[in-house]
Coordinates of N, CA and C in Angstrom, one line a residue:
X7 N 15.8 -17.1 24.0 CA 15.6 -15.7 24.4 C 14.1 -15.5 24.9
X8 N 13.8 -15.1 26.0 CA 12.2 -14.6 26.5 C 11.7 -13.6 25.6
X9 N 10.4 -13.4 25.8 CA 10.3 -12.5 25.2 C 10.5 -10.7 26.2
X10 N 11.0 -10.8 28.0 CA 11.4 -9.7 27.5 C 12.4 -9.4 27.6
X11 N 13.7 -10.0 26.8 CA 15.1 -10.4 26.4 C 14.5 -9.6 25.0
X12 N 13.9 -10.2 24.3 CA 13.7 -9.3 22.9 C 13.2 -8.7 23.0
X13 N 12.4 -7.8 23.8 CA 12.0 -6.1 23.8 C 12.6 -5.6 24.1
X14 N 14.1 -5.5 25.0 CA 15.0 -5.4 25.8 C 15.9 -4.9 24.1
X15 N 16.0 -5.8 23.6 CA 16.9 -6.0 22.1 C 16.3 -5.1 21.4
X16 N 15.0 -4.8 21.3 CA 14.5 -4.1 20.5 C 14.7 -2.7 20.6
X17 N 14.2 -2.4 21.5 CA 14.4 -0.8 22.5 C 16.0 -0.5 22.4
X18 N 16.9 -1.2 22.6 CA 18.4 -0.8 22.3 C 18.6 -0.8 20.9
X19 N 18.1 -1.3 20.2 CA 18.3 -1.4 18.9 C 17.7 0.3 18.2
X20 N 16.8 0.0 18.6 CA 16.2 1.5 17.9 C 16.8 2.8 18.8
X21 N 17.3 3.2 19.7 CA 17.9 3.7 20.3 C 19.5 4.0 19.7
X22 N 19.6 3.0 19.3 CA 21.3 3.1 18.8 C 20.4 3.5 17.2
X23 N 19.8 3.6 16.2 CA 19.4 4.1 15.2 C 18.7 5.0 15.4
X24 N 18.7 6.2 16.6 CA 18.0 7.3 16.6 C 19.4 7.8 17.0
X25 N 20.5 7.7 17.2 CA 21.5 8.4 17.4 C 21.5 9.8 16.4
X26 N 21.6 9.8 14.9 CA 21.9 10.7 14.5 C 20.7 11.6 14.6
X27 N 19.4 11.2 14.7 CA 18.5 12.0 14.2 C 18.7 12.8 16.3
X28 N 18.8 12.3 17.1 CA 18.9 12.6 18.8 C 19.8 13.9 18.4
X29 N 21.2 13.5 17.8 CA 22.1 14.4 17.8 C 21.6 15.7 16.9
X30 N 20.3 15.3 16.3 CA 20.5 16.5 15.1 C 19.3 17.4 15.7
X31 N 18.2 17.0 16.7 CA 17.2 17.2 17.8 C 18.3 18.3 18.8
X32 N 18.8 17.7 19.4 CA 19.7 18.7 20.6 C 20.4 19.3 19.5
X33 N 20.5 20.0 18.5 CA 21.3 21.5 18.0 C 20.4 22.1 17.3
X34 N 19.2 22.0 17.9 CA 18.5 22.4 17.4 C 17.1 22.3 15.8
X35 N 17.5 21.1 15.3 CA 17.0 20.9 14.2 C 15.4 20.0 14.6
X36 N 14.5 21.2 14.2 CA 13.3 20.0 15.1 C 12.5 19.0 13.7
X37 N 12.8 19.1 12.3 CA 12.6 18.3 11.5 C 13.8 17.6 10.7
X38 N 13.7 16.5 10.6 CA 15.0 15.9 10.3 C 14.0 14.3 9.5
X39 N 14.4 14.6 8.5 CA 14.2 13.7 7.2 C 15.3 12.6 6.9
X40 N 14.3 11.1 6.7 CA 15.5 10.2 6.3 C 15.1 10.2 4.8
X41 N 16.1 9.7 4.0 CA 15.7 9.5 2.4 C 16.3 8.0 2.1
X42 N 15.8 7.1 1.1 CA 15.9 6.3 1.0 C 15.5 5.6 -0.4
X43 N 16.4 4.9 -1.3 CA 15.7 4.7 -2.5 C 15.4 2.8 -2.7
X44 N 14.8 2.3 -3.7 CA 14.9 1.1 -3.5 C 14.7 0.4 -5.0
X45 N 15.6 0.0 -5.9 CA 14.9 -0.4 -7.2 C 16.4 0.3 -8.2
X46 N 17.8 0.4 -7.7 CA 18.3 0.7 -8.2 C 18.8 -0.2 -9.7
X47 N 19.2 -1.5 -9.1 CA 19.2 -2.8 -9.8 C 18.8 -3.4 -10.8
X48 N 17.5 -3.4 -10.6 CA 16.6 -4.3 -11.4 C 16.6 -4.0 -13.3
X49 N 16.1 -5.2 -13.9 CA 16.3 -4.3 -15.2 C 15.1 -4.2 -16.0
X50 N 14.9 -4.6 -14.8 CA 12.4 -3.6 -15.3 C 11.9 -2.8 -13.5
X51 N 11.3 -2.0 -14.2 CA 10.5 -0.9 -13.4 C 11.1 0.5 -13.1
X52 N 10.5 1.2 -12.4 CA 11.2 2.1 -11.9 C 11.6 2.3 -10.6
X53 N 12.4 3.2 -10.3 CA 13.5 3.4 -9.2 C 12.7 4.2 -8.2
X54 N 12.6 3.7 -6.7 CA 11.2 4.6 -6.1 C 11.9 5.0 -4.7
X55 N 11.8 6.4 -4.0 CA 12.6 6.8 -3.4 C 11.4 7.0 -2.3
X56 N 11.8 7.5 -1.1 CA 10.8 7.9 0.3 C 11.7 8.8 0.9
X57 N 11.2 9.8 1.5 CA 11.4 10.4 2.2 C 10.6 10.7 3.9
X58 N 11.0 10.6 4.9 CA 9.8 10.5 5.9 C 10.8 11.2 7.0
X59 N 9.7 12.3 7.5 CA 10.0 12.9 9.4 C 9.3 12.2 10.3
X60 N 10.0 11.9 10.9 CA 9.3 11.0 12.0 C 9.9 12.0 13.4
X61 N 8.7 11.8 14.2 CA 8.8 12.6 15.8 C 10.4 12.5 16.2
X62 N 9.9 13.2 17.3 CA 11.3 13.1 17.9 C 11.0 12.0 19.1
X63 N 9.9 11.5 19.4 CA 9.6 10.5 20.5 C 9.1 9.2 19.7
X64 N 9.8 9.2 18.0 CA 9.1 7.6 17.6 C 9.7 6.4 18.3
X65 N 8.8 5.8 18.2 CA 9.1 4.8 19.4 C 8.6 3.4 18.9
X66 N 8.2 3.1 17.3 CA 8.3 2.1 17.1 C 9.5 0.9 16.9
X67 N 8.7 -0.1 17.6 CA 10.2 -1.2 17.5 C 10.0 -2.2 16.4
X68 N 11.1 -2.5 15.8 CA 11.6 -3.1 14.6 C 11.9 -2.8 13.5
X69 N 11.5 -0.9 13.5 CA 12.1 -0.7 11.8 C 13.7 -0.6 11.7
X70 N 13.9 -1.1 10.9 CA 15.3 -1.5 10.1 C 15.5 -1.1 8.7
X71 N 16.9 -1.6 8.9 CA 17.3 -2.0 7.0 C 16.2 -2.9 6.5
X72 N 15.4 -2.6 5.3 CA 14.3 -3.3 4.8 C 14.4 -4.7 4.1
X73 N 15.7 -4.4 3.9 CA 16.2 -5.9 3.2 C 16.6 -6.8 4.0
X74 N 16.5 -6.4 5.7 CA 16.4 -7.6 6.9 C 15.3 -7.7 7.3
X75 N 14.1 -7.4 6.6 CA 12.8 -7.5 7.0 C 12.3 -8.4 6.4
X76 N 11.3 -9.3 6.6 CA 10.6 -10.2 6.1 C 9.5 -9.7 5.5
X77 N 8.7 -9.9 4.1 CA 7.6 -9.3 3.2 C 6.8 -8.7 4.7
X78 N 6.2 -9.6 5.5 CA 5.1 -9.3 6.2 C 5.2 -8.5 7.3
X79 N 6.8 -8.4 7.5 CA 6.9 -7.4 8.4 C 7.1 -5.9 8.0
X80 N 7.7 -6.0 7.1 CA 7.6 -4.5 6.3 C 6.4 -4.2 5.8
X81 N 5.2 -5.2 5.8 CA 3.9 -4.3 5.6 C 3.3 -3.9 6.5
X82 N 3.4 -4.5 7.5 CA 3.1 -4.4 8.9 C 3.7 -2.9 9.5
X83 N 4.9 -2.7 9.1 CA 5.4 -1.5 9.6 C 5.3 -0.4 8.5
X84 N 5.1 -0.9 7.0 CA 4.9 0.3 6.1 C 3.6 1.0 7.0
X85 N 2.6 0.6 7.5 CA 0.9 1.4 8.0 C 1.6 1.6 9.0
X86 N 2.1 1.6 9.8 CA 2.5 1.8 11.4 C 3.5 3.1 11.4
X87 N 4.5 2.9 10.2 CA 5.6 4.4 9.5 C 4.4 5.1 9.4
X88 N 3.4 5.1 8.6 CA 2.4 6.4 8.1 C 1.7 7.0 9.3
X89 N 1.7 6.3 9.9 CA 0.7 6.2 11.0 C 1.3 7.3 12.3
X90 N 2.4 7.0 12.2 CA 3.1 7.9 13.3 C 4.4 9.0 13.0
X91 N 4.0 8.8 11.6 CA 5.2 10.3 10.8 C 5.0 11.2 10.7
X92 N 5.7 12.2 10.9 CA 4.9 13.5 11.0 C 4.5 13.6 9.5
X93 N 5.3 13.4 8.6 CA 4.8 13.5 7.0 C 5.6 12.8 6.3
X94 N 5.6 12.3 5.2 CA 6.5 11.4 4.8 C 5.8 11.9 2.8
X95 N 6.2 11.5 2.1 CA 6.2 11.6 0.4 C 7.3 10.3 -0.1
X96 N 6.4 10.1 -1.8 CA 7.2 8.8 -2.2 C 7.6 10.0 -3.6
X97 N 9.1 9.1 -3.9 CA 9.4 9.8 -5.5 C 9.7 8.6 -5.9
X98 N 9.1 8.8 -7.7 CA 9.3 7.5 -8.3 C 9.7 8.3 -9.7
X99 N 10.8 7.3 -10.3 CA 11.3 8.1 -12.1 C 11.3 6.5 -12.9
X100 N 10.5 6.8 -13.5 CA 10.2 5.7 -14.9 C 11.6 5.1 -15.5
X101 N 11.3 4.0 -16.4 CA 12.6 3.3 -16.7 C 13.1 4.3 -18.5
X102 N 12.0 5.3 -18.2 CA 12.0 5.9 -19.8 C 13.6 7.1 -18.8
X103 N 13.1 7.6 -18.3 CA 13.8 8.5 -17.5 C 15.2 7.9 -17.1
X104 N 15.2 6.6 -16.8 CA 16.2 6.1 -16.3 C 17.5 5.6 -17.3
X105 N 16.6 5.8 -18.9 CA 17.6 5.4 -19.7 C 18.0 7.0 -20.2
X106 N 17.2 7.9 -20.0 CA 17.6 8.6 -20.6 C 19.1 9.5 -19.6
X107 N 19.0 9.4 -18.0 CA 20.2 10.4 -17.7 C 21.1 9.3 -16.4
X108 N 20.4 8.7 -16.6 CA 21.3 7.0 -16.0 C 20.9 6.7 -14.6
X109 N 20.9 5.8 -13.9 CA 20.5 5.5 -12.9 C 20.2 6.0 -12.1
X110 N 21.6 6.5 -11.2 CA 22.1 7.8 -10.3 C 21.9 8.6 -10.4
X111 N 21.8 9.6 -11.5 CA 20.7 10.6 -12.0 C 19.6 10.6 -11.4
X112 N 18.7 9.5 -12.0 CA 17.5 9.1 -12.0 C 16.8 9.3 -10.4
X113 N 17.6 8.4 -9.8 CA 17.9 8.1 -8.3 C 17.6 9.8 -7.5
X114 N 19.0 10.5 -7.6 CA 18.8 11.7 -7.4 C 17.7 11.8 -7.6
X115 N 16.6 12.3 -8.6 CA 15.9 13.2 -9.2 C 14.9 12.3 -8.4
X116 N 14.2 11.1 -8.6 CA 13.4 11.2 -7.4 C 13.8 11.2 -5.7
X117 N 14.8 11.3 -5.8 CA 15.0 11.5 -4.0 C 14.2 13.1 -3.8
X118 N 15.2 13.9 -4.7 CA 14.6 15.3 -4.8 C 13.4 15.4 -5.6
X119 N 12.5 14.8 -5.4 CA 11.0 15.0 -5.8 C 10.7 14.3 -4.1
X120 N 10.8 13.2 -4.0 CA 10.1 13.2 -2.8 C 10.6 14.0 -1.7
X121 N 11.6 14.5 -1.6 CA 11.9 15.9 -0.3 C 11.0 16.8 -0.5
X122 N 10.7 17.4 -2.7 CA 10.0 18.2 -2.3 C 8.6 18.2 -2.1
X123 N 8.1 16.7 -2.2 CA 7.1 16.2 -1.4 C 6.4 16.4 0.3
X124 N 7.5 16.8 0.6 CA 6.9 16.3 2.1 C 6.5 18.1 2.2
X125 N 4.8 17.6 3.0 CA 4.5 18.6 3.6 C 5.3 19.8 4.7
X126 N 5.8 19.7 5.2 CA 6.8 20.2 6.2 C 8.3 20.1 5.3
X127 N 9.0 21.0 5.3 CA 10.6 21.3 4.9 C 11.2 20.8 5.6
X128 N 12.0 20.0 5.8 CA 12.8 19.6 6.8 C 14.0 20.5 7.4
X129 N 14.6 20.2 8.3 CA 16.1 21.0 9.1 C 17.1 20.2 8.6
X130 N 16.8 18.9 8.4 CA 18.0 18.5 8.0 C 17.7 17.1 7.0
X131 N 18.5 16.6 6.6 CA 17.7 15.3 5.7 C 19.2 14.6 5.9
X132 N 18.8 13.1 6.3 CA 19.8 12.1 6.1 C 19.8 11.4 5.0
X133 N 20.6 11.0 4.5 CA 20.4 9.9 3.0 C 21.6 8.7 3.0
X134 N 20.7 7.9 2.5 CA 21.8 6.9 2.7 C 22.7 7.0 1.3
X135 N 23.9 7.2 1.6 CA 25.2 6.9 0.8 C 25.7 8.3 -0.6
X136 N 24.5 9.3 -0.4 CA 24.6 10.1 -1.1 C 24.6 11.2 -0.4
X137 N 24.3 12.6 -1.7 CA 24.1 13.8 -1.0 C 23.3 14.3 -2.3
X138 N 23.0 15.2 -2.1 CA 21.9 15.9 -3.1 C 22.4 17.3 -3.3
X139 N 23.7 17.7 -4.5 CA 23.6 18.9 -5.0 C 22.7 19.9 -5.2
X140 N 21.2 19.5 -5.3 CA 20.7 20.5 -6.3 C 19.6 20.9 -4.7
X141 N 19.4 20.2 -4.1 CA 18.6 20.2 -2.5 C 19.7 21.7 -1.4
X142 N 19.0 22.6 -1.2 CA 19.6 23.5 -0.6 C 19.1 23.3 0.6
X143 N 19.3 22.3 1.4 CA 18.8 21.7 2.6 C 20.2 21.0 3.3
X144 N 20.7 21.0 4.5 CA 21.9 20.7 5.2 C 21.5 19.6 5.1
X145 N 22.4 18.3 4.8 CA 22.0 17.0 4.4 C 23.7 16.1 5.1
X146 N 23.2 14.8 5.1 CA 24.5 14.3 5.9 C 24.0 12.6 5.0
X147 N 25.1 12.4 3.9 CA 25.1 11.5 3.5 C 25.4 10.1 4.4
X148 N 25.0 9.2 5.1 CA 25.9 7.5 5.9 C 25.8 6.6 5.2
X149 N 27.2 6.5 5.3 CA 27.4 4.4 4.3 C 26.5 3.5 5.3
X150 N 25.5 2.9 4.5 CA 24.7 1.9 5.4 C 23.9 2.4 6.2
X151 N 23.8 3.6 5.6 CA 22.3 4.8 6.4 C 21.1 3.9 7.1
X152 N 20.3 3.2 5.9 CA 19.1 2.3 6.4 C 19.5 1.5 7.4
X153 N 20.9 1.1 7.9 CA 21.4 0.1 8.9 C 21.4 0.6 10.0
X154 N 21.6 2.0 9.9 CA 22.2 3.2 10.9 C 21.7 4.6 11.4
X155 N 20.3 4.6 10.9 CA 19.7 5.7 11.5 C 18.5 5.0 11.1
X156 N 17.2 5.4 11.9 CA 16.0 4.9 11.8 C 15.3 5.7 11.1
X157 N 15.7 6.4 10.6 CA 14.7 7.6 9.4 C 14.6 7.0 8.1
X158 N 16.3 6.5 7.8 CA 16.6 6.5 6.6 C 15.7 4.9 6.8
X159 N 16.4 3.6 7.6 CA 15.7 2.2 7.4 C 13.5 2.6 7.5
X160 N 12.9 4.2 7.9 CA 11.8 4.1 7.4 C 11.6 3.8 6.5
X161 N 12.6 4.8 5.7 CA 11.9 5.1 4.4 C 12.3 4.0 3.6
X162 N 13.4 3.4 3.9 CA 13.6 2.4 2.7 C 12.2 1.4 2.9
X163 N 11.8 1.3 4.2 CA 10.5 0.4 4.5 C 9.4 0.9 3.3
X164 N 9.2 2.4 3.5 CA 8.3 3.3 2.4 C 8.4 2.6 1.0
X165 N 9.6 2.9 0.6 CA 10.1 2.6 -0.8 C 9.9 1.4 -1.1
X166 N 10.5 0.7 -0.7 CA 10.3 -1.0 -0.6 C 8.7 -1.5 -1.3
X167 N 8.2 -1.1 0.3 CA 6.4 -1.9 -0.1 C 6.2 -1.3 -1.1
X168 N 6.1 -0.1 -1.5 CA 5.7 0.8 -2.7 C 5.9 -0.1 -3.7
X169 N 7.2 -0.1 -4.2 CA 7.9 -0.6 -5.4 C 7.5 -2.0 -5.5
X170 N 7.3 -3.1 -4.4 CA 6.9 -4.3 -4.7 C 5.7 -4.4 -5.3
X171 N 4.9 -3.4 -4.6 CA 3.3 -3.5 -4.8 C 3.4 -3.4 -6.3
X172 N 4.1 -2.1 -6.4 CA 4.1 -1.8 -8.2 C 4.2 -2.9 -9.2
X173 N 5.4 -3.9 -8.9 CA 6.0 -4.7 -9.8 C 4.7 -5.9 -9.3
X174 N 3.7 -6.0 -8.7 CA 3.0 -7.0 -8.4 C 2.1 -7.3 -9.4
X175 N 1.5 -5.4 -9.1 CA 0.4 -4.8 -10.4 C 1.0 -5.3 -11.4
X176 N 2.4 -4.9 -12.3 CA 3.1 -4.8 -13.7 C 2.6 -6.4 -13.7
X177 N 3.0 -7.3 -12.8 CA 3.5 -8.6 -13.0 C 2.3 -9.2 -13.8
X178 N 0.7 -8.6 -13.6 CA -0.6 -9.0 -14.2 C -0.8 -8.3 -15.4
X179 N -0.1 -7.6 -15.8 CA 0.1 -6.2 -16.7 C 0.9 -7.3 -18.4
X180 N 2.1 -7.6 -17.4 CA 3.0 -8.1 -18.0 C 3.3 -9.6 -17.6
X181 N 2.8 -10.7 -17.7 CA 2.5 -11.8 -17.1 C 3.5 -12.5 -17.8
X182 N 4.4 -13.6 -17.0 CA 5.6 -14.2 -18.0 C 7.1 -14.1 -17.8
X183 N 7.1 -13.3 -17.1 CA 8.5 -12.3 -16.4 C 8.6 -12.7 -15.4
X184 N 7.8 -12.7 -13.8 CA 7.8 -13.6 -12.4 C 7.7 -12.1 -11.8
X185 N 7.9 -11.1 -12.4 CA 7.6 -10.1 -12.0 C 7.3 -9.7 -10.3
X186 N 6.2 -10.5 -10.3 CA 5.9 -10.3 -8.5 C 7.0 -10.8 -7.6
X187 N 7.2 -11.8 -8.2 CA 8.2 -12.8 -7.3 C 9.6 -12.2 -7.2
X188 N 10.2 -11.6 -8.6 CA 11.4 -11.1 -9.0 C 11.6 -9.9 -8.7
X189 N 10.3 -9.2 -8.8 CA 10.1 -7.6 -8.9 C 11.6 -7.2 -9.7
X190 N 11.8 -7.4 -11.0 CA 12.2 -7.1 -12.1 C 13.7 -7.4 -11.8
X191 N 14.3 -8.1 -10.6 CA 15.9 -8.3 -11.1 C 16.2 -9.3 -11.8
X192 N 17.3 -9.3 -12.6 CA 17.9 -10.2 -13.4 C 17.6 -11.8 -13.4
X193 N 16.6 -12.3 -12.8 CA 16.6 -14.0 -12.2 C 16.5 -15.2 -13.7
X194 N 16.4 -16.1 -13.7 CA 16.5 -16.6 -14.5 C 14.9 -17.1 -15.5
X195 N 14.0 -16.8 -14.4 CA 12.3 -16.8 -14.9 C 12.5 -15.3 -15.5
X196 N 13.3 -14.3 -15.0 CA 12.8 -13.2 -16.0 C 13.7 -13.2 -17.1
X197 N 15.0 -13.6 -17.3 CA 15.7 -14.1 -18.6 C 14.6 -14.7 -19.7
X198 N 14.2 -16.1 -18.8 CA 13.6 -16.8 -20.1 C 12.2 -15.8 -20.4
X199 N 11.3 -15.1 -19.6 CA 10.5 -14.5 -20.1 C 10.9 -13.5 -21.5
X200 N 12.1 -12.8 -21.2 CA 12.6 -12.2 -22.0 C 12.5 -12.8 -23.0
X201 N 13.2 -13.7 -23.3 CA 13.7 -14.6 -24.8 C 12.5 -14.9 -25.0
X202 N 11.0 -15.5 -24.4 CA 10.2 -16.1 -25.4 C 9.6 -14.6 -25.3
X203 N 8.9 -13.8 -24.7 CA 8.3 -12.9 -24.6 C 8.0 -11.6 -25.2
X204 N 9.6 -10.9 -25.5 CA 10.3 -10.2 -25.5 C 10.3 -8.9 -24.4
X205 N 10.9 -7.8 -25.4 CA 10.9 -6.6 -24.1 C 9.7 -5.9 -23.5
X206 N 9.5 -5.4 -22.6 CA 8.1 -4.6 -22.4 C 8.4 -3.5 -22.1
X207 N 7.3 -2.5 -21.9 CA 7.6 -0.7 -22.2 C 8.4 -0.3 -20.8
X208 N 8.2 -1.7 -19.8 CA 8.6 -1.5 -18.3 C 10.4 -1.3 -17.9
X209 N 10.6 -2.2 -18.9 CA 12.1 -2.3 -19.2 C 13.3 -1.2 -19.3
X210 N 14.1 -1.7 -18.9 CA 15.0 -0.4 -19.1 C 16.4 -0.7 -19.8
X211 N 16.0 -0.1 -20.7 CA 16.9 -0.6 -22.2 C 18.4 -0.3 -21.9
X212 N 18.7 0.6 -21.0 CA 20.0 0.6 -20.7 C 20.5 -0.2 -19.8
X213 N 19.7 -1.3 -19.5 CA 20.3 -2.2 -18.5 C 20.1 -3.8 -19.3
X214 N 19.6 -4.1 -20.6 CA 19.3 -5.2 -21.0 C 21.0 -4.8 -22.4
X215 N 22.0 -4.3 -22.4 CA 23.1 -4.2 -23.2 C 23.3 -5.7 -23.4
X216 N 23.7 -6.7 -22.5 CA 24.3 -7.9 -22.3 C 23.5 -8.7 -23.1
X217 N 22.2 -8.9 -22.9 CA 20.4 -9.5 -23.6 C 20.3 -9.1 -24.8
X218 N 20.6 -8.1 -25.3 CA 20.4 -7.2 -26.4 C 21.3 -8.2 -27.7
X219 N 22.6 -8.2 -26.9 CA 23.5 -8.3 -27.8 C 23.7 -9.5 -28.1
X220 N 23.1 -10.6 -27.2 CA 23.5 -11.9 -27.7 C 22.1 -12.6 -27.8
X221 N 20.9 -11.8 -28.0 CA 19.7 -12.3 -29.0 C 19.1 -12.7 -30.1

């Protein structure tokens, strides 16, 4: 493929993921918010959410689903998101919070901290695969949102770096877990960390049931 075969790819690519936010521009809605969480899984850290408005003429190429992005290209475009958003906010809810009203809860509750983060109110807010009861904002939940509108794949880009960086920090914090490498899911360097190590404050006790019980 040339390279301008892949600009060509690019430009239609982001074009077919500005569809919803295009459609929600022409009825009028001149802010329109993607949301996006990242860290639902894991069984250390916390669960970190993004919210971000981006123009109506963004015109960067390559943002995506973040989990088809390569480390260096999502940092590359985490500065380049900030850089040309109209405003954007991060929500993050601890693993204390997470045991206490359960994931999904959790999840919610920072999505709805970072909405009400963002400088500007939005017209509309997209989210990927949910909706937000307690948000009195016209919202339009999509299966595979970050795949399928470029607001929602910003923010998961937002969320993403965020939360790596975090578990990078923890990983020197809490050294022994792979932490950086793992950023806290289930892998087998953070098993054995577990067993010689034990638990750390990072942890989220409602997700180590399985660990717990046969230690």
């Amino acid at each position: 493929m040339t390279k301008a075969e892949r600009l060509q790819k690019l430009q239609l690519r982001l074009q077919e993921m500005k569809q919803y936010e295009d459609r929600l521009h022409a009825q009028g809605c001149k802010y329109v918010a993607g949301v996006d969480e990242v860290g639902r899984g894991p069984l250390a850290g916390p669960v970190v959410t993004a919210a971000v408005i981006l123009p109506e003429d963004f015109d960067l190429l390559g943002v995506d689903d973040s989990k088809k992005l390569s480390e260096k290209k999502r940092e590359e475009l985490f500065d380049q998101i900030k850089e040309k958003a109209v405003c954007w906010s991060i929500g993050i809810k601890d693993p204390d919070v997470i045991d206490e009203i359960n994931i999904l809860e959790a999840t919610k509750a920072a999505m709805t901290e970072a909405i009400e983060g963002l400088e500007i109110q939005p017209d509309h807010i997209l989210i990927d695969a949910l909706t937000l009861k307690n948000v009195d904002i016209p919202q339009t939940g999509i299966i595979k949102g970050d795949a399928n509108s470029v607001s929602i794949a910003a923010a998961s880009i937002l969320a993403k770096v965020t939360r790596d960086r975090m578990m990078v920090e923890y990983d020197s914090v809490y050294p022994g877990y792979g932490f950086a490498s793992n950023k806290g899911y289930g892998t087998a360097a953070h098993y054995d960390g577990l067993r010689r190590n034990g638990i750390t404050p990072i942890h989220r006790m409602s997700f180590l049931g399985s660990f717990l019980g046969t230690k």
